[in-house]
Amino acid sequence: MSVLRNQLLPWIKVLACQALVLVAVLFLSRWITPGTLPVLLGQGAAAAGLGFLLRMPRIWLVVQFLLPVAVVYGDAVPAWAYLVAFVLCALVYWNSASEQVPLYLTNRRTWQALADLVAASGAKSVVDLGSGMGGVVTFLARAQPGVEVSGLETAPLVVAASKLRIALSRLPNARIVYRSLWEAELGNYDVVYCFLSPVPMARLFEKARHEMRPGTLFVSNSFTVPGRAADRILDVDDGRRTQLHIYTL
Ligand SMILES: C[S@@+](CC[C@H](N)C(=O)[O-])C[C@H]1O[C@@H](n2cnc3c(N)ncnc32)[C@H](O)[C@@H]1O
């Protein structure tokens, strides 16, 4: 049921909006020529507007906008370009299928809340499990020069980009390691931070419980550990209403 809701429902909404707008375009076809680029862009914009009214997430509004042009002019793009796009997406969203953890990023306000939490805890070492583009690692390392901050990541293009970011930032206390979070030795860290998905949380917390030292902190952005109440919840004052779930080992 949840697969149906998550995967199919947005597409059903997209097709419904496009169909509605297409009916309007056909009605107006006495005055306009359906299939021309301006009309296709107009159709996409109108469908995106309907999607907005249906409160669809932003990424789906982009799909709504581009779909008519993609359907009509898709042939104009050489076949290899689709292959290149697919490979690039695979290298970025490497863990979406296998781990069911896609790439989305912690925002700046949450970086700050986390930095304050790390400072208050007196931690000397922090790890971001699945460090994405390295934003958390860079911010924490800059905010807390006395703290060693590590990021573990396995999506190849994301690792390369975040390593470059760290190299350019010249922060001696920051590093990104190409390693699965399942192979991390969590006992090495005073604070373990993650922003993953509901799927790995139970197994990951079990790992943390076995490896982390007493008194150290396991902090999960948004996703709770099933069957275990957080010791503290930090509400971040951001648009997403982020909650940091803090578990003291
Ligand atoms: C939602 S993103 C969070 C990125 C970053 N921590 C942040 O908050 O901005 C989750 C990241 O975890 C990575 N990931 C998923 N499974 C992983 C694994 N087994 N080992 C290392 N990284 C993993 C994904 O590639 C993705 O970049």
mmCIF file with all atom_site columns, C-alpha atoms in Angstrom, residues 80-96 103 133 154-161:
data_model
loop_
_atom_site.group_PDB
_atom_site.id
_atom_site.type_symbol
_atom_site.label_atom_id
_atom_site.label_alt_id
_atom_site.label_comp_id
_atom_site.label_asym_id
_atom_site.label_entity_id
_atom_site.label_seq_id
_atom_site.pdbx_PDB_ins_code
_atom_site.Cartn_x
_atom_site.Cartn_y
_atom_site.Cartn_z
_atom_site.occupancy
_atom_site.B_iso_or_equiv
_atom_site.pdbx_formal_charge
_atom_site.auth_seq_id
_atom_site.auth_comp_id
_atom_site.auth_asym_id
_atom_site.auth_atom_id
_atom_site.pdbx_PDB_model_num
ATOM 1  C CA . TRP A 1 80  ? 23.612 8.356  -25.454 1.00 0.00 ? 80  TRP A CA 1
ATOM 2  C CA . ALA A 1 81  ? 22.540 11.435 -23.474 1.00 0.00 ? 81  ALA A CA 1
ATOM 3  C CA . TYR A 1 82  ? 19.906 9.335  -21.676 1.00 0.00 ? 82  TYR A CA 1
ATOM 4  C CA . LEU A 1 83  ? 22.568 6.746  -20.846 1.00 0.00 ? 83  LEU A CA 1
ATOM 5  C CA . VAL A 1 84  ? 24.895 9.455  -19.501 1.00 0.00 ? 84  VAL A CA 1
ATOM 6  C CA . ALA A 1 85  ? 22.045 10.944 -17.428 1.00 0.00 ? 85  ALA A CA 1
ATOM 7  C CA . PHE A 1 86  ? 21.181 7.498  -16.077 1.00 0.00 ? 86  PHE A CA 1
ATOM 8  C CA . VAL A 1 87  ? 24.804 6.760  -15.114 1.00 0.00 ? 87  VAL A CA 1
ATOM 9  C CA . LEU A 1 88  ? 25.179 10.162 -13.407 1.00 0.00 ? 88  LEU A CA 1
ATOM 10 C CA . CYS A 1 89  ? 21.961 9.622  -11.454 1.00 0.00 ? 89  CYS A CA 1
ATOM 11 C CA . ALA A 1 90  ? 23.106 6.133  -10.449 1.00 0.00 ? 90  ALA A CA 1
ATOM 12 C CA . LEU A 1 91  ? 26.448 7.506  -9.193  1.00 0.00 ? 91  LEU A CA 1
ATOM 13 C CA . VAL A 1 92  ? 24.635 10.128 -7.087  1.00 0.00 ? 92  VAL A CA 1
ATOM 14 C CA . TYR A 1 93  ? 21.611 8.114  -5.895  1.00 0.00 ? 93  TYR A CA 1
ATOM 15 C CA . TRP A 1 94  ? 23.754 4.981  -5.389  1.00 0.00 ? 94  TRP A CA 1
ATOM 16 C CA . ASN A 1 95  ? 22.112 4.004  -2.099  1.00 0.00 ? 95  ASN A CA 1
ATOM 17 C CA . SER A 1 96  ? 18.497 4.666  -3.014  1.00 0.00 ? 96  SER A CA 1
ATOM 18 C CA . LEU A 1 103 ? 20.176 11.904 -1.138  1.00 0.00 ? 103 LEU A CA 1
ATOM 19 C CA . MET A 1 133 ? 27.741 16.486 -0.088  1.00 0.00 ? 133 MET A CA 1
ATOM 20 C CA . THR A 1 154 ? 29.482 5.337  -0.529  1.00 0.00 ? 154 THR A CA 1
ATOM 21 C CA . ALA A 1 155 ? 27.755 7.076  -3.466  1.00 0.00 ? 155 ALA A CA 1
ATOM 22 C CA . PRO A 1 156 ? 30.765 7.484  -5.817  1.00 0.00 ? 156 PRO A CA 1
ATOM 23 C CA . LEU A 1 157 ? 30.053 10.889 -7.322  1.00 0.00 ? 157 LEU A CA 1
ATOM 24 C CA . VAL A 1 158 ? 28.907 12.247 -3.957  1.00 0.00 ? 158 VAL A CA 1
ATOM 25 C CA . VAL A 1 159 ? 32.113 11.025 -2.275  1.00 0.00 ? 159 VAL A CA 1
ATOM 26 C CA . ALA A 1 160 ? 34.219 12.690 -4.991  1.00 0.00 ? 160 ALA A CA 1
ATOM 27 C CA . ALA A 1 161 ? 32.310 15.995 -4.732  1.00 0.00 ? 161 ALA A CA 1
#
